[in-house]
Coordinates of C-alpha atoms and ligand atoms in Angstrom, one line a residue:
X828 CA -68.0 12.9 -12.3
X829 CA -69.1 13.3 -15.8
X830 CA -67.7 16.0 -18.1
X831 CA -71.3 17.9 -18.8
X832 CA -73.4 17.0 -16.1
X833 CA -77.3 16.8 -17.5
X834 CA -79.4 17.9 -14.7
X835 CA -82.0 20.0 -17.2
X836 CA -80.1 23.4 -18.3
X837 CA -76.4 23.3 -17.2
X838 CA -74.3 23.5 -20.8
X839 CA -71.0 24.5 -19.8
X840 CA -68.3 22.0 -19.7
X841 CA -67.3 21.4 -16.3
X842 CA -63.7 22.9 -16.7
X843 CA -65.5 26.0 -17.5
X844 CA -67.9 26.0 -15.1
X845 CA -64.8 25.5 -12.5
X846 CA -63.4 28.7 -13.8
X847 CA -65.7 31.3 -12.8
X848 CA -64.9 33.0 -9.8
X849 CA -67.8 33.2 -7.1
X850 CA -70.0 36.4 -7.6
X851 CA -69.4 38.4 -4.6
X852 CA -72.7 40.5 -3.5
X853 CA -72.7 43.8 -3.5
X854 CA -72.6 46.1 -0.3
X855 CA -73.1 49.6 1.0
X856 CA -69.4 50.9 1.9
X857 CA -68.4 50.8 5.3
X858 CA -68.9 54.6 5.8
X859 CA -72.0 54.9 4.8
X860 CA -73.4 52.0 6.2
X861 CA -71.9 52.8 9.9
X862 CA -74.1 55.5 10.2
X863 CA -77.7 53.9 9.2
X864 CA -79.9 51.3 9.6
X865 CA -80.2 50.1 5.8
X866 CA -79.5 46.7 4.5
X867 CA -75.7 46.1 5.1
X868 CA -76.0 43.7 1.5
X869 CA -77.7 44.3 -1.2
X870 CA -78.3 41.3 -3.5
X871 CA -77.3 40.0 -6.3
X872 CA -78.7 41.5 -9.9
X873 CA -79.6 39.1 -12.2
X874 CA -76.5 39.1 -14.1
X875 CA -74.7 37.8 -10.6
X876 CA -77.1 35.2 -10.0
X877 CA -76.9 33.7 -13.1
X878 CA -73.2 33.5 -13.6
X879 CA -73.0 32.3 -9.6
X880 CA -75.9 29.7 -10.6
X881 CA -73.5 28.7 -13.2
X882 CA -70.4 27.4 -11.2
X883 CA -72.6 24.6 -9.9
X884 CA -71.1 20.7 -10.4
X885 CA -74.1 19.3 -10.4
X886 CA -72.1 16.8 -7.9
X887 CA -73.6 13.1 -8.0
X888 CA -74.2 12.7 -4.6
X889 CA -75.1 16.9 -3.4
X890 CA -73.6 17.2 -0.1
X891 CA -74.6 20.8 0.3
X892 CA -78.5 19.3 0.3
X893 CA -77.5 16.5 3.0
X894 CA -76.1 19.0 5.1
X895 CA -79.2 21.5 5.1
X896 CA -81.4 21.0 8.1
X897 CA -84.3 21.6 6.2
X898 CA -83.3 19.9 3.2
X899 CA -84.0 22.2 0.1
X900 CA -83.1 20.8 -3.3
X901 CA -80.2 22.9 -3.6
X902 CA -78.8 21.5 -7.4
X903 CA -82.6 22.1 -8.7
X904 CA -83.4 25.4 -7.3
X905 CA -80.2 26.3 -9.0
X906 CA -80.5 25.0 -12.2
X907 CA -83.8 26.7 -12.8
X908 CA -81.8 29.8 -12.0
X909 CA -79.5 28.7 -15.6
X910 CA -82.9 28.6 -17.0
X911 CA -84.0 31.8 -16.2
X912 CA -87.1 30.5 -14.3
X913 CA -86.6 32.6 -10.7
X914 CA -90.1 31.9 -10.2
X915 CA -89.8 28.2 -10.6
X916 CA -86.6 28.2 -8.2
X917 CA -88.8 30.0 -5.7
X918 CA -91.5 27.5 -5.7
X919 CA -88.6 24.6 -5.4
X920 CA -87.1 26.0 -2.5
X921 CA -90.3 26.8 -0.4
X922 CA -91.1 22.9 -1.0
X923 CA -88.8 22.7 2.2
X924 CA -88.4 26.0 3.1
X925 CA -91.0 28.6 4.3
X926 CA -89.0 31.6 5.1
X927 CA -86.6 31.5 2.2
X928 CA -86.2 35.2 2.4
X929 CA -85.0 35.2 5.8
X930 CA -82.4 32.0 5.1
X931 CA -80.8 33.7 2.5
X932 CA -79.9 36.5 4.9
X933 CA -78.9 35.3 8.0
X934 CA -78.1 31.5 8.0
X935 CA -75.3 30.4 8.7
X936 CA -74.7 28.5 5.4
X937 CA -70.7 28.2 5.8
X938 CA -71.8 25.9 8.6
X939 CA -74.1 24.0 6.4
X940 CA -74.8 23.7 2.6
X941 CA -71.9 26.3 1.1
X942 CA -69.7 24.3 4.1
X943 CA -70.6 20.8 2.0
X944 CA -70.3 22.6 -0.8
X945 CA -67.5 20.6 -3.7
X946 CA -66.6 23.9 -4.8
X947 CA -65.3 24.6 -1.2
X948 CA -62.5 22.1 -1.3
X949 CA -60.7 23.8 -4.3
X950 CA -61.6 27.7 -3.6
X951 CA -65.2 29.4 -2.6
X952 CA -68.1 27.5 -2.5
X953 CA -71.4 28.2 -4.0
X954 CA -73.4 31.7 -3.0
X955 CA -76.3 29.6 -2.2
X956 CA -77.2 31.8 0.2
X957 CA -77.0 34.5 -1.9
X958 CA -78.5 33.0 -4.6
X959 CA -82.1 31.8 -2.4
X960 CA -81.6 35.3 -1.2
X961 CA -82.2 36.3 -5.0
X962 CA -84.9 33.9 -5.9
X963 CA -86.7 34.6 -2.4
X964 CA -86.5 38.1 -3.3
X965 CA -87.4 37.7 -7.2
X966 CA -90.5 35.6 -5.7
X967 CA -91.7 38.8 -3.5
X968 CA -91.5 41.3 -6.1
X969 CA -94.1 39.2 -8.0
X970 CA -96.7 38.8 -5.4
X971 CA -97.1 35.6 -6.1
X972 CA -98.6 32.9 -4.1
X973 CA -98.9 29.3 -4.1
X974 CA -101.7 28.3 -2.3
X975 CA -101.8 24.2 -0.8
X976 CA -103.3 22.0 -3.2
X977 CA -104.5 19.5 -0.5
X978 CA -108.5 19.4 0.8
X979 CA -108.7 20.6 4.5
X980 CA -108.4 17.6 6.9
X981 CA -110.7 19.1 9.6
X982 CA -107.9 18.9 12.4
X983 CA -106.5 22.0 14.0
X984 CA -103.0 22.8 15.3
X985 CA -101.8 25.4 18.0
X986 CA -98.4 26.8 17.6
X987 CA -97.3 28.5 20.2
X988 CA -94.4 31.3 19.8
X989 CA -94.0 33.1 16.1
X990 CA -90.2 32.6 15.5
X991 CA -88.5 30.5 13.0
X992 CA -89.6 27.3 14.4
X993 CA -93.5 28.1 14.9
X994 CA -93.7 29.9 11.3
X995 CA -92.0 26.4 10.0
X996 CA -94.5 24.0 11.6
X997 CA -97.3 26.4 10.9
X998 CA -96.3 26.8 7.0
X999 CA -95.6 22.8 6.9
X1000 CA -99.1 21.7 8.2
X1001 CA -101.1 24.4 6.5
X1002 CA -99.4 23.0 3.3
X1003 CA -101.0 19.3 4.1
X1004 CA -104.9 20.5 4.8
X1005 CA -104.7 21.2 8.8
X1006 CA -106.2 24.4 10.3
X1007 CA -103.3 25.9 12.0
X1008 CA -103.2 29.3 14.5
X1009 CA -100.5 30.9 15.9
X1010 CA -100.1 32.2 19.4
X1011 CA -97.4 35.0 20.1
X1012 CA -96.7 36.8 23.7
X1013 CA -95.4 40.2 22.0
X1014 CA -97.4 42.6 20.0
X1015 CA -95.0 41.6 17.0
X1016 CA -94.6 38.5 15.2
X1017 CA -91.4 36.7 14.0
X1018 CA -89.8 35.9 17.5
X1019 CA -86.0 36.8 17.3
X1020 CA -85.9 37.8 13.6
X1021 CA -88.2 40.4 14.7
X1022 CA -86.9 41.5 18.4
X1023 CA -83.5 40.7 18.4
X1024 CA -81.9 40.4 14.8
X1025 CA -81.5 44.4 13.8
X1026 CA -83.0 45.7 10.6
X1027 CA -79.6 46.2 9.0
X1028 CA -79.0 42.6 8.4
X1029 CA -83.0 41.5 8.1
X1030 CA -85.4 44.2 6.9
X1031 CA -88.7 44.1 9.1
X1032 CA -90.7 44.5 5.7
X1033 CA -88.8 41.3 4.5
X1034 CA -90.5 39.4 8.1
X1035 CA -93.3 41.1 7.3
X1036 CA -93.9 39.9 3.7
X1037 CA -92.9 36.2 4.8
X1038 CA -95.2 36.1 7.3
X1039 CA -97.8 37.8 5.1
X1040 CA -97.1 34.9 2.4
X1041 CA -97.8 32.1 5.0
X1042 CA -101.3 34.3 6.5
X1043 CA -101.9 34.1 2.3
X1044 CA -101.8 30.3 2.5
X1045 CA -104.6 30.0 5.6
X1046 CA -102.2 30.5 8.3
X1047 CA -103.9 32.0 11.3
X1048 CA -101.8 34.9 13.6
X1049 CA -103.0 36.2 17.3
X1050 CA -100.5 38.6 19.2
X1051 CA -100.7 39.9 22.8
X1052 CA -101.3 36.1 23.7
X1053 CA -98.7 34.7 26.8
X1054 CA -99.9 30.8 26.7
X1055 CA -99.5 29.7 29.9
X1056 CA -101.2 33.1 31.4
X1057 CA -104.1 34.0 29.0
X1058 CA -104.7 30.5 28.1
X1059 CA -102.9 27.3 28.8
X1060 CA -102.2 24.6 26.6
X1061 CA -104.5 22.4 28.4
X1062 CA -107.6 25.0 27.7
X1063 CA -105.8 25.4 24.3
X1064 CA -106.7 21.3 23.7
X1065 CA -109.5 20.4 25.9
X1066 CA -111.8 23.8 25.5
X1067 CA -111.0 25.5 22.2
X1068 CA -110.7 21.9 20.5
X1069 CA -106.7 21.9 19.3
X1070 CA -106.2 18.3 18.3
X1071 CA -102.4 19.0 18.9
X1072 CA -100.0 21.7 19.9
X1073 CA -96.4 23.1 19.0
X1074 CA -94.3 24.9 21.4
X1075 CA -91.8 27.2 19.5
X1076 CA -91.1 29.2 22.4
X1077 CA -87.3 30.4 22.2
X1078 CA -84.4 31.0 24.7
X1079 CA -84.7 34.7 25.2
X1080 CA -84.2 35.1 28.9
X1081 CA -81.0 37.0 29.3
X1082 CA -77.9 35.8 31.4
X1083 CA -76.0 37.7 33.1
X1084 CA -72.4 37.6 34.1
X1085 CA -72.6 38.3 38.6
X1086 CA -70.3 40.7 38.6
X1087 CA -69.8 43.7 41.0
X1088 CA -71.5 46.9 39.5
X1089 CA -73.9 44.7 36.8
X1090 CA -76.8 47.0 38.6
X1091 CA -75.6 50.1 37.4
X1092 CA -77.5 52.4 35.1
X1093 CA -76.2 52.1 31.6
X1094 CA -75.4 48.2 32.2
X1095 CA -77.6 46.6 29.4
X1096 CA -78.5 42.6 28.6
X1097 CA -78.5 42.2 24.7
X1098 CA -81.8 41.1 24.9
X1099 CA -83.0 44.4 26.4
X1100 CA -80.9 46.8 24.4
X1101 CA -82.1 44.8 21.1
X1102 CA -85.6 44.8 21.7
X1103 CA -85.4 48.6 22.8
X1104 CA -83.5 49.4 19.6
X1105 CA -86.4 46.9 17.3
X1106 CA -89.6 46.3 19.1
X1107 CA -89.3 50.5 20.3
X1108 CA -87.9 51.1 17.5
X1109 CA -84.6 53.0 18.7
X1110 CA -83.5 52.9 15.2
X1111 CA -85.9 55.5 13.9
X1112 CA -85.1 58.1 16.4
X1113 CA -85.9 60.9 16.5
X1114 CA -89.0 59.6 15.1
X1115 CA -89.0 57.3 17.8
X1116 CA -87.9 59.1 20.9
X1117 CA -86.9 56.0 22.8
X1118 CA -84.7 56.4 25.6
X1119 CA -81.7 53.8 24.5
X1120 CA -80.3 56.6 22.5
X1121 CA -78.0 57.3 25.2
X1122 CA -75.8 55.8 23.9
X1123 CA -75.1 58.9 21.1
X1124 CA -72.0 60.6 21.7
X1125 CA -70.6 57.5 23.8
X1126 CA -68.2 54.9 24.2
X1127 CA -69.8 51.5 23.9
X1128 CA -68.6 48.0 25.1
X1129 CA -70.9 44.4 24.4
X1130 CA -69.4 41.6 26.2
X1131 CA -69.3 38.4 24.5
X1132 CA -68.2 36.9 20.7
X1133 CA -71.6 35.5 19.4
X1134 CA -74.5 37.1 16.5
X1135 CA -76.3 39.0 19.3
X1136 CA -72.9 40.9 20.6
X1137 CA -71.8 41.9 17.0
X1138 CA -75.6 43.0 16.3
X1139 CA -75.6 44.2 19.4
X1140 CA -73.1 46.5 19.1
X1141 CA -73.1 47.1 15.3
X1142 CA -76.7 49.1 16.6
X1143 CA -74.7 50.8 19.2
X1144 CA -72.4 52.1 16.7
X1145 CA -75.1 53.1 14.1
X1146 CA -77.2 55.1 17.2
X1147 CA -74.1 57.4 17.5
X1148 CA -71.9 55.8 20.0
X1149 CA -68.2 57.6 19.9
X1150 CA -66.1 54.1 20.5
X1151 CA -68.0 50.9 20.3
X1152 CA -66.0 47.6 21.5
X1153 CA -66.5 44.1 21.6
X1154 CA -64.8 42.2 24.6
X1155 CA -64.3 39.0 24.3
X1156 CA -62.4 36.3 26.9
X1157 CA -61.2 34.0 23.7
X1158 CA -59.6 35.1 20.4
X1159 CA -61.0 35.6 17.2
X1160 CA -61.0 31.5 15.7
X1161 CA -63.3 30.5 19.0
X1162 CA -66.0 33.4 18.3
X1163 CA -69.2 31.8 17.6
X1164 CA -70.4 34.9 15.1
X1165 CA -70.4 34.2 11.9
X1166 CA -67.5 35.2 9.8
X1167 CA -69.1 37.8 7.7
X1168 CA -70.6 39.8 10.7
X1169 CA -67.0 39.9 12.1
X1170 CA -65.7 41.3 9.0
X1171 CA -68.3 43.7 8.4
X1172 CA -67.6 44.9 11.9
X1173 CA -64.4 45.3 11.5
X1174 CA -64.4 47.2 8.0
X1175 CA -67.2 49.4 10.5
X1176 CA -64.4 50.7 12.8
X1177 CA -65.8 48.5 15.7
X1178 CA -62.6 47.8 17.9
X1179 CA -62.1 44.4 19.1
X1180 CA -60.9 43.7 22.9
X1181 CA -60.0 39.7 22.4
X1182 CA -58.8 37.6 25.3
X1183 CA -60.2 40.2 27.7
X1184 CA -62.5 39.4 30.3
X1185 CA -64.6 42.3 32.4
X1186 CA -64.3 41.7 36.6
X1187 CA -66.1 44.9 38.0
X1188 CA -68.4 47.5 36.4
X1189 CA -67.3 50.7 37.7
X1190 CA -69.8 53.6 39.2
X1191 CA -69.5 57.5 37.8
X1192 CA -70.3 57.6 41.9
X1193 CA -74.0 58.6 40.6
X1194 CA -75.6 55.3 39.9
X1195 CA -73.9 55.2 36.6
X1196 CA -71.4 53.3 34.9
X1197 CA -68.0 55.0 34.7
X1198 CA -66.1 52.4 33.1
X1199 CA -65.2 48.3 33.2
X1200 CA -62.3 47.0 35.1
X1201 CA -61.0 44.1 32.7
X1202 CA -58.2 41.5 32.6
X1203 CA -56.4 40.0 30.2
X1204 CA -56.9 36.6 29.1
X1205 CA -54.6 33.8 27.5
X1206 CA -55.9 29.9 26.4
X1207 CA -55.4 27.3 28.4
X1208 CA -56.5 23.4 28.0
X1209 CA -59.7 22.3 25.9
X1210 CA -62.9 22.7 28.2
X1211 CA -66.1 20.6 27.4
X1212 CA -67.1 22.5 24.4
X1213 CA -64.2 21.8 22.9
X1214 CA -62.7 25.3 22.7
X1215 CA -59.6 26.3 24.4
X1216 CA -60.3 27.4 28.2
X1217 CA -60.0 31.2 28.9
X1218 CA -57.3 31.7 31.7
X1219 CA -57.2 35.0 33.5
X1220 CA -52.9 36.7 33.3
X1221 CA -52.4 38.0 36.8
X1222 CA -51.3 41.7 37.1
X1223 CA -52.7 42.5 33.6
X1224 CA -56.3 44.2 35.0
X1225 CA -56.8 47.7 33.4
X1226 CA -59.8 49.6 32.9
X1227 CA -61.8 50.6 29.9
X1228 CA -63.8 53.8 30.1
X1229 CA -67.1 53.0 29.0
X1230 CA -70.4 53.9 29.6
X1231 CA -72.4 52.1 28.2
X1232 CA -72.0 47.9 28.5
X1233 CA -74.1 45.4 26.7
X1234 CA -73.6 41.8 28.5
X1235 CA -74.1 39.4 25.6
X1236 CA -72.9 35.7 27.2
X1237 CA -75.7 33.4 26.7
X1238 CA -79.6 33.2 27.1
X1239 CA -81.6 30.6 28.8
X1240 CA -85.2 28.6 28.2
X1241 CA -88.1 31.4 28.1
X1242 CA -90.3 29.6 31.2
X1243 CA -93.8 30.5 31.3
X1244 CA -95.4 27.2 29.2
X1245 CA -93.3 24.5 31.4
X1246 CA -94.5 26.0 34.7
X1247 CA -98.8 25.9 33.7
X1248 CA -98.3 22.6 31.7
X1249 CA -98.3 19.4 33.9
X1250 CA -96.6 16.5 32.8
X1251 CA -94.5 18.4 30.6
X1252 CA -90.3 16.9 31.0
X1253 CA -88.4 19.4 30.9
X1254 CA -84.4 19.0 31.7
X1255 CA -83.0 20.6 34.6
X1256 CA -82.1 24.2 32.9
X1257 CA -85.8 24.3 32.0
X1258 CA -85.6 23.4 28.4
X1259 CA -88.5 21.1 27.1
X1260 CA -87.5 17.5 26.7
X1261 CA -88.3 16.3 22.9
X1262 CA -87.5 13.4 20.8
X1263 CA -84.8 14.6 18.4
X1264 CA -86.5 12.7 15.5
X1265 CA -90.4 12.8 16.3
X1266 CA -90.4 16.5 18.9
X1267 CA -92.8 14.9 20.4
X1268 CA -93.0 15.5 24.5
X1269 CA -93.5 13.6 27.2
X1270 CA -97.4 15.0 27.0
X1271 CA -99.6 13.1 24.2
X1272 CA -100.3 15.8 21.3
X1273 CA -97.6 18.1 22.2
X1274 CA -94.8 18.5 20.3
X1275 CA -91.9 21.1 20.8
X1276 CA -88.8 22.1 19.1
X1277 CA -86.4 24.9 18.4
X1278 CA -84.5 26.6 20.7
X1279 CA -86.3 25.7 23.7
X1280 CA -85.4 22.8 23.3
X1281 CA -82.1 22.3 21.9
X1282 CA -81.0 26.4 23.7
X1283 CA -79.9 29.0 22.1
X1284 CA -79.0 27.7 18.5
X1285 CA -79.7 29.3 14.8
X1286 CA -82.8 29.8 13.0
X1287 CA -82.0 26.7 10.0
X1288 CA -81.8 24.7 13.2
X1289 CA -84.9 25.8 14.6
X1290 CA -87.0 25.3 11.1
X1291 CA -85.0 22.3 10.7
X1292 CA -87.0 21.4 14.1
X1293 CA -90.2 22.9 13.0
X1294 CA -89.9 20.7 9.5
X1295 CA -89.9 17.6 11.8
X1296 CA -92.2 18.4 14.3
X1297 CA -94.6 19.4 11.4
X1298 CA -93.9 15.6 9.7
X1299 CA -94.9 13.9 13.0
X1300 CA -97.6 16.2 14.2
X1301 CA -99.6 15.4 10.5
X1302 CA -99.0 11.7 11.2
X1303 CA -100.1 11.6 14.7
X1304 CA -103.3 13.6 13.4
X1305 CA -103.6 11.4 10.6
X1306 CA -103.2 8.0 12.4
X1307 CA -103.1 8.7 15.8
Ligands
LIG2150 P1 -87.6 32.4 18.9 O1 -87.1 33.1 17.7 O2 -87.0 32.9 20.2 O3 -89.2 32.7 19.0 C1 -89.9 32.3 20.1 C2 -91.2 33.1 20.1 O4 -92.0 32.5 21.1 C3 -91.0 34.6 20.5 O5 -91.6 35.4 19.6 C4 -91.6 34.7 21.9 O6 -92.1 36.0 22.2 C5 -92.7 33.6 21.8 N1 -93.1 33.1 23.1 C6 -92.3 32.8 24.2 N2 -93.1 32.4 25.2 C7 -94.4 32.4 24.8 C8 -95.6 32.1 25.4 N3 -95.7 31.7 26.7 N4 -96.7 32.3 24.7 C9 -96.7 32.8 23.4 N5 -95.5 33.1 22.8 C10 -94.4 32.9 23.5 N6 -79.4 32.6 14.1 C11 -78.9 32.4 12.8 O7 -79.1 31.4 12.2 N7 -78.3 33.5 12.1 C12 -78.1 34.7 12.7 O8 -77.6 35.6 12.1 C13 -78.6 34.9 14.0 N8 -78.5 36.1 14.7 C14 -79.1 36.2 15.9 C15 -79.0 37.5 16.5 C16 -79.6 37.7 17.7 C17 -79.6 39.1 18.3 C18 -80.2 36.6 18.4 C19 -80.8 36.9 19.8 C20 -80.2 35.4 17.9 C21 -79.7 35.2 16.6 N9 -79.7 33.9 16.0 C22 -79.2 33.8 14.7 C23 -80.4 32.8 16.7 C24 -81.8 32.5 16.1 O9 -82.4 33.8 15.9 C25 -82.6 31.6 17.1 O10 -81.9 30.4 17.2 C26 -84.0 31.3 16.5 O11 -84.7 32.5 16.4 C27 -84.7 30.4 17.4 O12 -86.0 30.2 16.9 P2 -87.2 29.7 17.8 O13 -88.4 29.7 16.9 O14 -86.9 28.5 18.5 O15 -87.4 30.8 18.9

């Protein structure tokens, strides 16, 4: 690796560079935080990003933009942060990246770019996501938008669902001249980031203003509509005209964990407790007077180790519980949350129950719950996943007294589209089969992706999808 690296503005000598420590983002303190729904981080000033922007190598061969699923041009987007440009790096970024507002917040970048990341071998990577966090956020202050060059190519695209996929593909084709609408069940768009993710770790004004930004470039929105019940796809194509369609439709149908007692009032699925606490807006009570706030003055349990647990009960605790606990069967390394959301729970007072498993949800003896018989757990042998198999210890049951429980162990394929679309492959859980390169279907013009296809996975994953479906959904309309 060269000494000074000349990409346009980096000056420092590499020895230098390397001696900066990585900018760490500031944050409202634990206390204060546990008792509202504001932002848990709060960006980086300018003075941050630009000394973060500065630790960059400038490596040769830029891992951390191989390993992004979308692909942004991570060492450019960075250097026009040494230049001062934010506007610039914002432009650079939504070349691959349409929601760059919502990346910077909750992808998992240790997992992808910042994971690649030279930096990481030696110490801490690069803040990417902090820093497109920064530029994202410099780019909405200005109001600034910048509208597709290309001439309109006549065709028109349906894309059904709103989350992170749909907005991809829809932000993707608008970009290359195609006429795109989106159809969304609920009465809100942004799929999960809207419903499920709460508004202490992604603002709904920040949804908001992405999704405005893509309506600003021709995108088309229309809410309240179930395809597969209002319309089908095959009306969508054959009556309205759609030369193709995108399904985006998510994996938001809860599972539950057959148990004795799961019926019992004050038993919860993530999904349901999230979208009471979001779409009902729970979190502005007593503005709001939704019901889920019986959980003030209570002690709380979610079940399982993953984003939607900790968010799950991270809510809990901000809505008043009394104890709030997360009961999970493995120990900490196999939790599939991402790192920060464990330690922010932590520093939050939530308690964590590992290696503990719930068997029975226990009655008060009047339909409610009274507590949750557990057991604890140790590992045993690898299991297909790879992680180390949960094993009940005999004699060790106790109960916790809870009454409140969130199940949080897993969702599966939201159904409605497979069962009115003929033709359409799906696999035998329901998901929708699609080529991992092309997302195209088994049904000519209809292209899928995200988690309804792959299940439940991550929203860089999902646009990742949506980036691809987009590429082959121009070509097919563009050569057939
Ligand atoms: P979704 O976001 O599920 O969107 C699908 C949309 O399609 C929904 O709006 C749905 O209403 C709509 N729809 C369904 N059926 C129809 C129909 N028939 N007609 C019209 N519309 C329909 N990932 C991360 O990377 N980082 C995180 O921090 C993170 N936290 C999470 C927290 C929670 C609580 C949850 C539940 C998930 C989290 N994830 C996270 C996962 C991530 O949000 C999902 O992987 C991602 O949203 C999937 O995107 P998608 O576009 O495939 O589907």
């Amino acid at each position: 690796m060269p000494e000074t690296v000349q990409i346009k503005h980096a000056t420092l000598p590499l020895r230098e560079r390397m001696k900066i420590p990585r900018q760490h983002m500031l944050e409202q303190s634990a206390i204060e935080r546990a008792a509202n729904f504001k932002e848990v981080n709060l960006g980086y000033t300018t003075e941050l990003a630009s000394r973060e922007a500065r630790r960059c190598l400038y490596c040769q061969k830029p891992t951390c933009m191989t390993h992004c699923p979308v692909g942004v041009k991570v060492q450019e987007f960075v250097d026009l942060i040494v230049a001062g440009d934010f506007a610039a790096a914002a432009a650079k970024i939504r070349e691959d990246n349409v929601l760059p507002a919502i990346t910077g917040r909750v992808c998992p970048q240790e997992d992808h770019c910042e994971g690649a990341c030279v930096l990481a071998k030696k110490g801490e990577s690069l803040g990417i996501g902090y820093l497109e966090r920064f530029v994202a956020d410099y780019e909405q202050s200005t109001g600034i938008v910048h509208m597709p060059t290309v001439p309109p190519t006549g065709k028109r695209v349906a894309v059904v669902g709103s989350g992170p996929a749909g907005l991809t593909v829809a932000g993707d084709l608008v970009q290359r001249g195609h006429a795109v609408r989106v159809f969304e069940a609920l009465h809100e768009l942004g799929g999960v980031l809207t419903y499920g993710i709460p508004e202490f770790r992604l603002p709904k004004n920040i949804i908001k203003q992405q999704i405005d930004y893509l309506r600003a470039t021709g995108v088309e929105f229309e809410t309240n509509v179930v395809v597969g019940k209002t319309v089908t796809i095959d009306e969508l194509m054959q009556e309205e005209g759609y030369d193709a369609v995108f399904i985006g439709t998510g994996a938001g149908a809860p599972l539950f964990m057959n148990i004795p007692g799961e019926h019992l009032n004050g038993v919860y699925s993530a999904n349901e407790f999230l979208t009471r606490v979001n779409l009902m807006k729970a979190y502005k009570f007593p503005e709001y007077d939704e019901p889920i706030v019986s959980v003030r003055g209570k002690d709380v349990a979610v079940i399982g180790g993953g984003n939607t647990a900790l968010d799950a009960i991270r809510t809990a605790l901000r809505l008043g519980a009394r104890k709030a606990y997360v009961v999970y069967r493995r120990s900490e390394a196999e939790m599939p949350a991402r790192a920060e959301e464990v330690r922010h729970a932590r520093q939050e007072g939530i308690d964590f129950q590992l290696l503990t498993n719930p068997i029975e949800f226990l009655s008060d003896g009047n339909g409610w719950l009274g507590g949750m018989r557990c057991v604890r757990m140790e590992l045993g042998e690898p299991d297909a996943s790879g992680r180390r198999r949960p094993v009940p210890i005999a004699g060790s049951e106790f109960d916790l007294p809870v009454s409140v429980a969130i199940i949080s162990v897993g969702t599966s394929a939201n159904p409605v589209i497979q069962r009115s679309s003929p033709g359409l492959a799906t696999d035998k859980r329901g998901y929708i089969q699609a080529d991992p390169e092309t997302q195209r279907t088994s049904r000519k013009g209809i292209f899928a992706g995200g988690d309804i296809v792959t299940g439940s996975a991550t929203v860089i994953l999902a646009m990742g999808a949506g980036r691809r479906a987009a590429q082959s959904i121009h070509e097919y309309l563009m050569n057939g």
